[in-house]
Coordinates of C-alpha atoms and ligand atoms in Angstrom, one line a residue:
Chain W
M8 CA -0.1 0.1 0.1
S9 CA 1.3 3.5 -0.9
E10 CA 2.1 5.4 2.3
E11 CA -0.3 8.1 1.4
L12 CA -3.1 5.6 1.4
H13 CA -2.0 4.2 4.8
A14 CA -4.3 5.9 7.3
R15 CA -2.7 7.5 10.2
L16 CA -5.4 6.2 12.9
R17 CA -6.4 8.4 15.9
Q18 CA -5.5 6.9 19.4
R19 CA -8.9 5.1 20.0
G20 CA -8.8 3.5 16.7
R21 CA -5.2 2.6 16.7
A22 CA -5.4 1.0 20.2
S23 CA -8.4 -0.7 19.3
V24 CA -6.9 -2.1 16.2
D25 CA -3.8 -3.1 18.1
F26 CA -6.0 -4.9 20.5
L27 CA -7.7 -7.0 17.8
A28 CA -4.2 -7.6 16.3
N29 CA -2.8 -9.1 19.6
F30 CA -6.1 -11.2 20.3
G31 CA -4.4 -14.5 19.2
F32 CA -1.5 -14.1 21.8
G33 CA -4.1 -13.0 24.4
M34 CA -6.0 -16.5 23.7
S35 CA -3.0 -18.5 23.7
D36 CA -3.1 -19.9 27.3
L37 CA -7.0 -20.8 26.5
R38 CA -6.0 -22.2 23.2
N39 CA -3.1 -24.3 24.8
S40 CA -5.3 -25.6 27.5
V41 CA -8.0 -26.6 24.8
E42 CA -5.3 -28.2 22.5
E43 CA -4.4 -30.4 25.4
E44 CA -8.2 -31.4 25.9
I45 CA -8.4 -32.2 22.4
Q46 CA -5.4 -34.5 22.3
R47 CA -6.9 -36.2 25.3
I48 CA -10.5 -36.9 23.8
V49 CA -9.2 -37.6 20.3
P50 CA -6.3 -40.0 20.7
D51 CA -7.1 -41.3 17.1
P52 CA -8.6 -38.6 14.6
D53 CA -9.5 -41.7 12.2
A54 CA -12.1 -43.0 14.6
L55 CA -14.1 -39.6 14.4
P56 CA -17.4 -39.8 12.7
D57 CA -17.2 -39.7 8.6
D58 CA -20.1 -37.3 8.6
L59 CA -18.8 -33.6 8.9
D60 CA -22.0 -32.7 10.9
Q61 CA -21.9 -35.7 13.3
R62 CA -18.2 -35.0 13.7
D63 CA -18.8 -31.7 14.8
A64 CA -21.8 -32.6 16.8
R65 CA -19.4 -35.2 18.7
M66 CA -16.5 -32.6 19.3
Q67 CA -18.9 -29.9 20.5
Q68 CA -20.5 -32.4 23.0
S69 CA -17.1 -33.6 24.3
L70 CA -15.3 -30.1 24.3
G71 CA -18.3 -28.5 25.6
A72 CA -17.5 -30.0 29.1
S73 CA -14.2 -27.8 29.0
Q74 CA -14.5 -24.5 30.6
A75 CA -11.5 -23.4 28.5
Y76 CA -13.2 -24.5 25.3
R77 CA -16.2 -22.6 26.3
A78 CA -14.5 -19.3 27.0
T79 CA -12.6 -19.7 23.7
Q80 CA -15.9 -19.9 21.9
A81 CA -17.4 -16.9 23.6
V82 CA -14.0 -14.8 23.2
G83 CA -13.8 -15.9 19.5
E84 CA -17.2 -14.9 18.9
W85 CA -16.6 -11.5 20.2
M86 CA -14.0 -11.1 17.7
A87 CA -16.1 -12.5 14.8
T88 CA -18.8 -9.9 15.5
H89 CA -16.5 -7.0 16.3
H90 CA -13.7 -6.8 14.0
G91 CA -15.6 -5.3 11.3
L92 CA -17.2 -2.7 13.6
V93 CA -13.6 -1.6 15.2
A94 CA -12.1 -1.4 11.9
K95 CA -15.1 0.7 10.7
H96 CA -15.0 3.1 13.8
A97 CA -11.2 3.4 13.4
F98 CA -11.6 4.5 9.7
E99 CA -14.7 7.1 10.8
E100 CA -12.3 8.6 13.2
V101 CA -9.9 9.6 10.3
R102 CA -12.5 10.0 7.5
E103 CA -12.3 13.7 7.0
E104 CA -8.5 13.7 6.3
M105 CA -8.4 10.4 4.1
E106 CA -11.4 11.1 2.0
P107 CA -9.5 13.6 -0.3
I108 CA -6.8 11.2 -0.6
L109 CA -8.9 8.4 -1.5
K110 CA -10.8 10.6 -4.0
K111 CA -7.6 11.7 -5.5
F112 CA -6.4 8.1 -6.4
E113 CA -9.9 7.3 -7.9
Q114 CA -8.5 9.5 -11.0
G115 CA -5.7 8.1 -13.0
G116 CA -4.9 5.2 -15.5
S117 CA -6.9 2.6 -13.3
T118 CA -10.5 2.7 -14.0
V119 CA -13.6 1.0 -12.7
E120 CA -16.7 0.1 -14.5
A121 CA -19.9 0.1 -12.1
N122 CA -22.7 -2.1 -12.8
P123 CA -25.5 -0.7 -11.0
D124 CA -27.9 -3.0 -12.9
M125 CA -26.1 -6.3 -11.9
E126 CA -28.3 -8.7 -10.2
A127 CA -26.4 -9.6 -7.3
P128 CA -26.3 -13.5 -7.1
A129 CA -28.0 -15.2 -3.9
Y130 CA -24.8 -16.9 -3.1
W131 CA -23.1 -13.5 -2.5
D132 CA -25.9 -10.8 -1.8
G133 CA -26.6 -10.2 1.9
V134 CA -24.1 -12.8 3.2
D135 CA -21.8 -11.2 5.7
F136 CA -18.8 -13.0 4.6
H137 CA -16.0 -13.5 7.3
R138 CA -18.9 -12.2 9.6
T139 CA -18.2 -8.7 8.7
A140 CA -21.6 -6.7 9.0
G141 CA -22.8 -6.0 5.4
G142 CA -20.4 -8.1 3.8
W143 CA -18.0 -7.0 1.2
D144 CA -20.0 -3.7 0.3
E145 CA -21.7 -2.3 3.0
H146 CA -19.8 0.8 4.0
D147 CA -18.8 3.6 1.4
Y148 CA -15.2 2.8 1.9
Q149 CA -15.6 -0.9 2.7
G150 CA -12.9 -1.8 0.3
Y151 CA -10.5 0.6 1.9
I152 CA -11.4 -0.4 5.5
H153 CA -10.9 -4.0 4.4
A154 CA -7.5 -3.5 2.5
D155 CA -5.9 -1.0 4.8
I156 CA -7.3 -1.9 8.4
V157 CA -8.4 -5.6 8.2
H158 CA -6.0 -7.0 6.0
T159 CA -2.8 -4.9 6.6
R160 CA -3.1 -4.3 10.2
L161 CA -4.8 -7.4 11.3
V162 CA -4.5 -10.4 8.9
A163 CA -1.0 -9.7 7.7
K164 CA 0.3 -9.4 11.3
T165 CA -0.2 -13.1 12.0
F166 CA -1.2 -15.1 9.0
P167 CA 1.2 -18.0 8.8
G168 CA 3.5 -17.2 5.4
G169 CA 2.4 -13.6 5.0
I170 CA -0.5 -12.6 3.0
F171 CA 1.8 -10.7 0.6
A172 CA 4.7 -12.8 0.2
Q173 CA 2.3 -16.0 -0.4
R174 CA 0.6 -13.9 -3.3
R175 CA 3.9 -12.8 -4.9
M176 CA 5.1 -16.7 -4.7
V177 CA 1.9 -17.8 -6.5
A178 CA 2.1 -14.9 -9.2
A179 CA 5.5 -16.0 -10.1
L180 CA 4.4 -19.7 -10.8
P181 CA 2.8 -19.6 -14.2
P182 CA 5.3 -20.8 -16.8
K183 CA 6.0 -17.8 -19.2
D184 CA 8.2 -14.9 -18.1
H185 CA 5.8 -12.5 -19.7
Y186 CA 1.9 -12.3 -20.1
D187 CA 0.5 -9.4 -22.4
K188 CA -3.1 -9.5 -21.1
I189 CA -4.1 -10.9 -17.6
I190 CA -7.6 -11.4 -16.0
D191 CA -7.7 -11.6 -12.1
M192 CA -11.0 -12.9 -11.2
G193 CA -12.3 -11.8 -7.7
C194 CA -9.6 -9.4 -7.8
S195 CA -11.4 -7.5 -4.5
T196 CA -9.1 -4.8 -3.3
G197 CA -6.2 -5.9 -5.5
H198 CA -3.6 -7.6 -3.3
F199 CA -3.0 -10.5 -6.1
T200 CA -3.6 -8.1 -8.8
R201 CA -0.6 -6.1 -7.5
A202 CA 1.4 -9.2 -7.2
L203 CA 0.7 -10.1 -10.7
Q204 CA 1.7 -6.6 -12.0
E205 CA 4.9 -6.6 -9.9
T206 CA 5.7 -10.0 -11.4
Y207 CA 4.6 -9.0 -15.2
P208 CA 5.4 -5.4 -15.1
D209 CA 4.3 -5.0 -18.8
A210 CA 1.2 -6.8 -18.5
E211 CA -2.3 -5.1 -19.2
I212 CA -4.5 -6.3 -16.2
Y213 CA -8.0 -6.7 -16.2
G214 CA -9.9 -7.4 -12.9
V215 CA -13.6 -8.5 -12.2
D216 CA -15.4 -8.5 -8.9
L217 CA -19.0 -8.5 -7.7
S218 CA -18.2 -5.9 -5.0
L219 CA -17.9 -2.5 -6.3
K220 CA -16.5 -1.1 -3.0
T221 CA -13.5 -3.4 -3.3
I222 CA -12.7 -2.7 -7.1
Q223 CA -12.7 1.0 -6.3
Q224 CA -10.0 0.2 -3.7
A225 CA -8.2 -1.6 -6.1
Q226 CA -8.4 1.2 -8.4
R227 CA -6.9 3.4 -5.5
L228 CA -4.1 0.9 -5.2
G229 CA -3.4 0.8 -8.9
N230 CA -3.3 4.7 -9.2
A231 CA -1.1 5.0 -6.0
N232 CA 1.3 3.0 -8.0
G233 CA 1.0 4.3 -11.6
W234 CA -0.5 1.2 -13.0
S235 CA -3.6 1.0 -15.3
W236 CA -5.9 -1.7 -14.2
K237 CA -9.2 -2.1 -16.1
L238 CA -11.8 -3.3 -13.2
Y239 CA -15.2 -4.3 -13.7
Q240 CA -17.9 -5.0 -11.5
R241 CA -19.0 -8.3 -13.1
P242 CA -19.1 -11.9 -12.1
G243 CA -16.2 -14.0 -12.8
E244 CA -18.3 -16.8 -14.1
D245 CA -19.7 -14.4 -16.8
T246 CA -17.2 -11.7 -17.3
G247 CA -18.6 -10.3 -20.8
F248 CA -15.1 -10.4 -22.3
E249 CA -14.8 -11.7 -25.9
D250 CA -13.6 -15.3 -26.5
E251 CA -9.8 -15.6 -26.6
T252 CA -8.9 -12.3 -25.2
F253 CA -6.3 -13.1 -22.4
D254 CA -3.1 -14.8 -22.2
L255 CA -3.3 -15.6 -18.4
A256 CA -6.5 -16.1 -16.1
T257 CA -6.2 -16.1 -12.4
S258 CA -8.0 -16.0 -9.1
Y259 CA -6.8 -16.0 -5.8
I260 CA -8.8 -17.1 -2.7
L261 CA -11.8 -16.6 -4.5
L262 CA -13.1 -20.1 -4.9
H263 CA -14.1 -20.9 -1.3
E264 CA -16.6 -17.9 -1.5
I265 CA -18.5 -19.3 -4.2
P266 CA -20.8 -22.5 -4.5
A267 CA -19.6 -25.7 -6.5
D268 CA -21.7 -25.0 -9.8
T269 CA -20.4 -21.4 -10.0
I270 CA -17.0 -22.7 -9.6
K271 CA -17.4 -25.0 -12.6
A272 CA -18.8 -22.1 -14.5
L273 CA -15.8 -19.8 -13.5
F274 CA -13.3 -22.5 -14.9
K275 CA -15.2 -22.9 -17.9
E276 CA -15.5 -19.0 -18.5
A277 CA -11.6 -18.6 -17.9
F278 CA -11.1 -21.3 -20.5
R279 CA -13.4 -19.5 -23.0
V280 CA -11.6 -16.1 -22.4
L281 CA -8.2 -17.4 -22.5
K282 CA -6.5 -17.3 -26.1
P283 CA -5.3 -20.7 -27.2
G284 CA -1.9 -21.2 -25.7
G285 CA -3.0 -19.3 -22.6
D286 CA -2.3 -20.2 -19.0
M287 CA -4.7 -20.4 -16.0
I288 CA -3.8 -20.3 -12.2
M289 CA -6.4 -20.7 -9.4
S290 CA -5.3 -20.8 -5.8
D291 CA -7.6 -21.6 -2.9
V292 CA -7.7 -22.8 0.5
T293 CA -6.7 -26.3 1.8
R294 CA -8.4 -29.0 0.5
Y295 CA -10.2 -31.1 2.9
A296 CA -8.9 -34.3 1.3
D297 CA -5.4 -33.1 2.4
L298 CA -6.4 -33.0 6.1
D299 CA -7.0 -35.8 8.6
K300 CA -10.3 -35.9 10.1
L301 CA -9.4 -33.7 13.2
A302 CA -7.8 -30.9 11.2
M303 CA -10.9 -31.1 8.7
W304 CA -13.0 -30.4 11.6
R305 CA -11.1 -27.5 12.7
A306 CA -11.3 -25.9 9.2
D307 CA -14.8 -26.7 9.1
A308 CA -15.9 -25.3 12.4
G309 CA -13.8 -22.2 11.4
A310 CA -15.7 -21.8 8.3
K311 CA -19.2 -22.5 10.0
Y312 CA -18.6 -19.8 12.6
G313 CA -16.6 -17.4 10.6
G314 CA -19.1 -16.4 7.9
E315 CA -18.1 -18.9 5.2
P316 CA -21.2 -20.5 3.8
H317 CA -19.5 -22.2 0.8
W318 CA -16.1 -23.2 2.4
R319 CA -17.2 -26.8 3.0
A320 CA -18.5 -27.6 -0.4
S321 CA -15.8 -25.9 -2.2
A322 CA -12.8 -27.3 -0.2
S323 CA -14.2 -30.8 -0.9
L324 CA -13.9 -30.3 -4.5
D325 CA -11.4 -31.8 -6.9
L326 CA -10.3 -28.6 -8.7
A327 CA -7.9 -30.4 -10.9
Q328 CA -10.7 -32.6 -12.3
I329 CA -12.9 -29.3 -12.7
A330 CA -10.3 -27.7 -14.8
R331 CA -10.0 -30.7 -17.0
D332 CA -13.7 -30.8 -17.4
A333 CA -13.7 -27.2 -18.4
G334 CA -11.0 -28.2 -21.3
F335 CA -7.6 -27.4 -19.6
V336 CA -4.7 -29.4 -20.4
D337 CA -1.3 -30.4 -18.5
V338 CA -3.3 -29.7 -15.4
T339 CA -1.4 -29.7 -12.0
A340 CA -2.3 -29.0 -8.5
K341 CA 0.0 -28.2 -5.6
A342 CA -0.7 -27.9 -2.0
F343 CA 2.2 -25.8 -0.3
D344 CA 3.6 -27.0 2.8
P345 CA 3.5 -26.8 5.7
F346 CA -0.2 -26.0 5.7
K347 CA -1.2 -27.3 2.5
Y348 CA -2.0 -23.8 1.7
P349 CA -2.4 -22.3 -0.6
Y350 CA -3.7 -24.9 -3.0
V351 CA -2.7 -24.2 -6.5
V352 CA -4.2 -25.4 -9.9
Q353 CA -2.5 -24.6 -13.1
G354 CA -3.5 -25.5 -16.7
H355 CA -3.1 -24.6 -20.1
K356 CA -5.5 -23.9 -22.9
P357 CA -4.5 -26.1 -25.9
E358 CA -3.1 -24.2 -29.1
Chain Y
M17 CA -25.3 -24.2 -2.5
S18 CA -26.2 -24.8 1.2
A19 CA -29.7 -24.0 2.1
D20 CA -29.5 -20.4 3.0
P21 CA -26.0 -18.8 2.8
K22 CA -27.3 -15.8 5.1
S23 CA -27.9 -18.3 8.0
Y24 CA -24.1 -18.2 8.2
N25 CA -24.5 -14.5 9.2
K26 CA -25.7 -15.2 12.6
P27 CA -24.9 -18.9 13.4
Q28 CA -26.9 -20.4 16.5
R29 CA -24.4 -20.8 19.0
N30 CA -24.4 -21.7 22.8
M31 CA -20.8 -20.5 24.1
L32 CA -21.4 -20.6 27.8
L33 CA -23.0 -22.7 30.3
E34 CA -24.7 -21.4 33.4
T35 CA -21.8 -22.6 35.3
D36 CA -19.9 -19.9 33.5
V37 CA -21.3 -17.1 35.1
N38 CA -19.1 -17.3 38.0
G39 CA -16.1 -17.1 35.9
L40 CA -17.7 -14.5 33.9
A41 CA -18.1 -12.3 36.7
Q42 CA -14.4 -12.7 37.9
A43 CA -13.5 -11.7 34.3
V44 CA -15.6 -8.8 34.2
V45 CA -14.4 -7.5 37.5
T46 CA -10.8 -8.0 36.4
L47 CA -11.5 -5.8 33.1
T48 CA -12.9 -3.1 35.2
Q49 CA -9.8 -2.9 37.3
E50 CA -7.6 -2.8 34.3
V51 CA -9.7 -0.2 32.6
W52 CA -9.7 1.9 35.7
V53 CA -5.9 1.7 36.3
L54 CA -5.5 3.0 32.8
N55 CA -8.0 5.8 33.3
D56 CA -6.5 6.8 36.2
R57 CA -3.0 7.0 34.6
Q58 CA -4.3 8.8 31.5
M59 CA -6.0 11.6 33.6
V60 CA -3.1 11.7 36.1
T61 CA -0.7 12.1 33.0
E62 CA -2.7 14.8 31.5
A63 CA -2.9 16.7 34.8
V64 CA 0.8 16.5 35.3
L65 CA 1.2 17.9 31.9
A66 CA -1.3 20.6 32.3
K67 CA 0.6 21.7 35.5
H68 CA 3.8 22.1 33.2
G69 CA 1.4 24.0 30.9
I70 CA 1.5 21.3 28.1
D71 CA -1.8 20.3 26.4
I72 CA -1.3 16.9 24.9
A73 CA -4.6 15.6 24.0
E74 CA -4.4 16.0 20.2
E75 CA -0.8 14.9 20.0
V76 CA -1.9 11.7 21.8
D77 CA -4.6 11.3 19.3
T78 CA -2.4 11.5 16.1
F79 CA 0.8 9.8 17.8
T80 CA 2.4 6.6 16.1
P81 CA 4.3 4.8 18.5
D82 CA 7.8 3.7 17.4
E83 CA 9.1 0.2 17.2
A84 CA 10.1 0.0 20.9
L85 CA 6.8 1.6 22.4
Q86 CA 4.8 -0.7 20.0
S87 CA 6.3 -3.8 21.2
K88 CA 5.9 -2.6 24.7
L89 CA 2.3 -1.8 24.0
D90 CA 1.7 -5.1 22.3
E91 CA 3.3 -7.1 25.4
R92 CA 0.9 -5.0 27.6
S93 CA -2.1 -5.5 25.7
R94 CA -1.5 -9.3 25.5
A95 CA -1.0 -9.7 29.1
I96 CA -4.3 -7.9 29.9
M97 CA -6.2 -10.2 27.6
Q98 CA -4.7 -13.1 28.9
R99 CA -5.6 -12.2 32.5
V100 CA -9.2 -11.5 31.5
F101 CA -9.6 -14.4 29.1
N102 CA -8.1 -17.0 31.5
S103 CA -10.2 -16.1 34.4
L104 CA -13.2 -16.6 32.1
G105 CA -11.6 -20.1 31.1
G106 CA -10.9 -21.1 34.5
I107 CA -7.0 -21.1 34.1
S108 CA -5.1 -19.4 36.9
S109 CA -2.8 -16.7 35.7
D110 CA 0.6 -16.0 37.5
E111 CA -0.1 -12.3 37.8
Ligands
SAM408 C1 -11.2 -13.3 -0.6 S1 -11.8 -12.1 -1.7 C2 -10.5 -12.2 -2.9 C3 -9.3 -11.7 -2.6 C4 -8.2 -11.4 -3.8 N1 -8.1 -12.0 -4.9 C5 -6.9 -10.9 -2.9 O1 -5.9 -11.6 -3.5 O2 -7.0 -10.4 -1.9 C6 -13.0 -12.7 -2.5 C7 -13.7 -11.6 -3.5 O3 -14.3 -12.4 -4.5 C8 -15.7 -11.8 -4.6 N2 -16.5 -12.4 -5.3 C9 -17.2 -13.5 -4.7 N3 -18.0 -14.2 -5.9 C10 -17.8 -13.8 -7.0 C11 -17.8 -14.1 -8.5 N4 -18.8 -14.9 -8.7 N5 -17.1 -13.2 -9.4 C12 -16.4 -12.5 -8.8 N6 -15.9 -12.1 -7.9 C13 -16.4 -12.8 -6.8 C14 -15.9 -11.1 -3.4 O4 -16.7 -9.9 -3.9 C15 -14.6 -10.9 -2.9 O5 -14.0 -9.5 -3.1

């Protein structure tokens, strides 16, 4: 993020955001205690029920006897419901001085095409993803609040592997050194788009996302860095671009936010808009198939209480097969250690 | 797609049991004490400075801690959270 775009929060907002950033450390004794309890009640993960709902019921029942577990749940619930509000209040304290800067970076080579008539799909509309009240689009500056406060000051502080370094690593994976035209599906506030532009400095980059507020933030990021991104409020599964337009089609952690049939449609759309010989790279969360039953339960419970209605179905899919079904060849899938994250699928559109 | 994705906005969740109210009361009082200590410190600090003719309110509001102070702040906030969360969870803290 350009320095100018990085808000200087006032004391109340700054300290409140720091409080959230330190939350995981504050919970560490509780978590250690719960961990010991889990090891005790689940000596063999394989023996847990196959069915995910039954497995969760079993875990909740066993762990429900632990005061530390109950406290973890209660404290975690506070975080789930409050992080978005704290971030929003922190922004409101500096809105007056930030607004001219945000407006300034809406001018420049990066452009946004809003789509007020777009019918927002039911899998997205009104869903508070990540339990953030209002989802991706509630506040005028929701994209900014997400990118500068939630991602940069909270998630980036503790995310294993680093959210920006991970994106740069993935952006460098496609086989060619150069791409003329790239489409980034579900580009949101532009974190991965940025990694792409830094990796392929001459590429002309297009981004699509359902959320207008997030692509407005991507626009500011693009302009603050002198990049000319063309951003569209459009669904990734129906981008409206001509056949054979792009050399590289990408998405980064979009797929777990959309239902299975939409994921299939999205791969087909990527295939359609790629030129013959074009490359595809899609990254998403750890596959359930790469986890033991206990780790899978952890991921699944995290999704259930973390505002992720599509995670379970999405993380259960074989994305490589979906890519092949869409027409891609030389399809590879790789889960990065140590957390089998990100999970990266690559493929090629035949000449 | 799962039945109604919006049902994930406010998932049904029973986090605490009746027996937890005891721990909860302990946690709330611990927290109140911490908040009070901080309030006291801040008011005393401002009063001491005012005695020397310095009004710090705006500067405090716009202050960005340097690295050394930030790590002290982080340490302190983690310790406070641990005290409160641990009493809620029935874990004894050393402090
Ligand atoms: C987790 S974010 C993507 C993160 C982003 N690629 C990055 O690198 O930070 C998910 C985004 O996907 C968008 N989205 C969800 N469904 C979509 C769809 N069908 N087409 C395009 N964007 C979609 C959401 O609005 C949200 O901005």
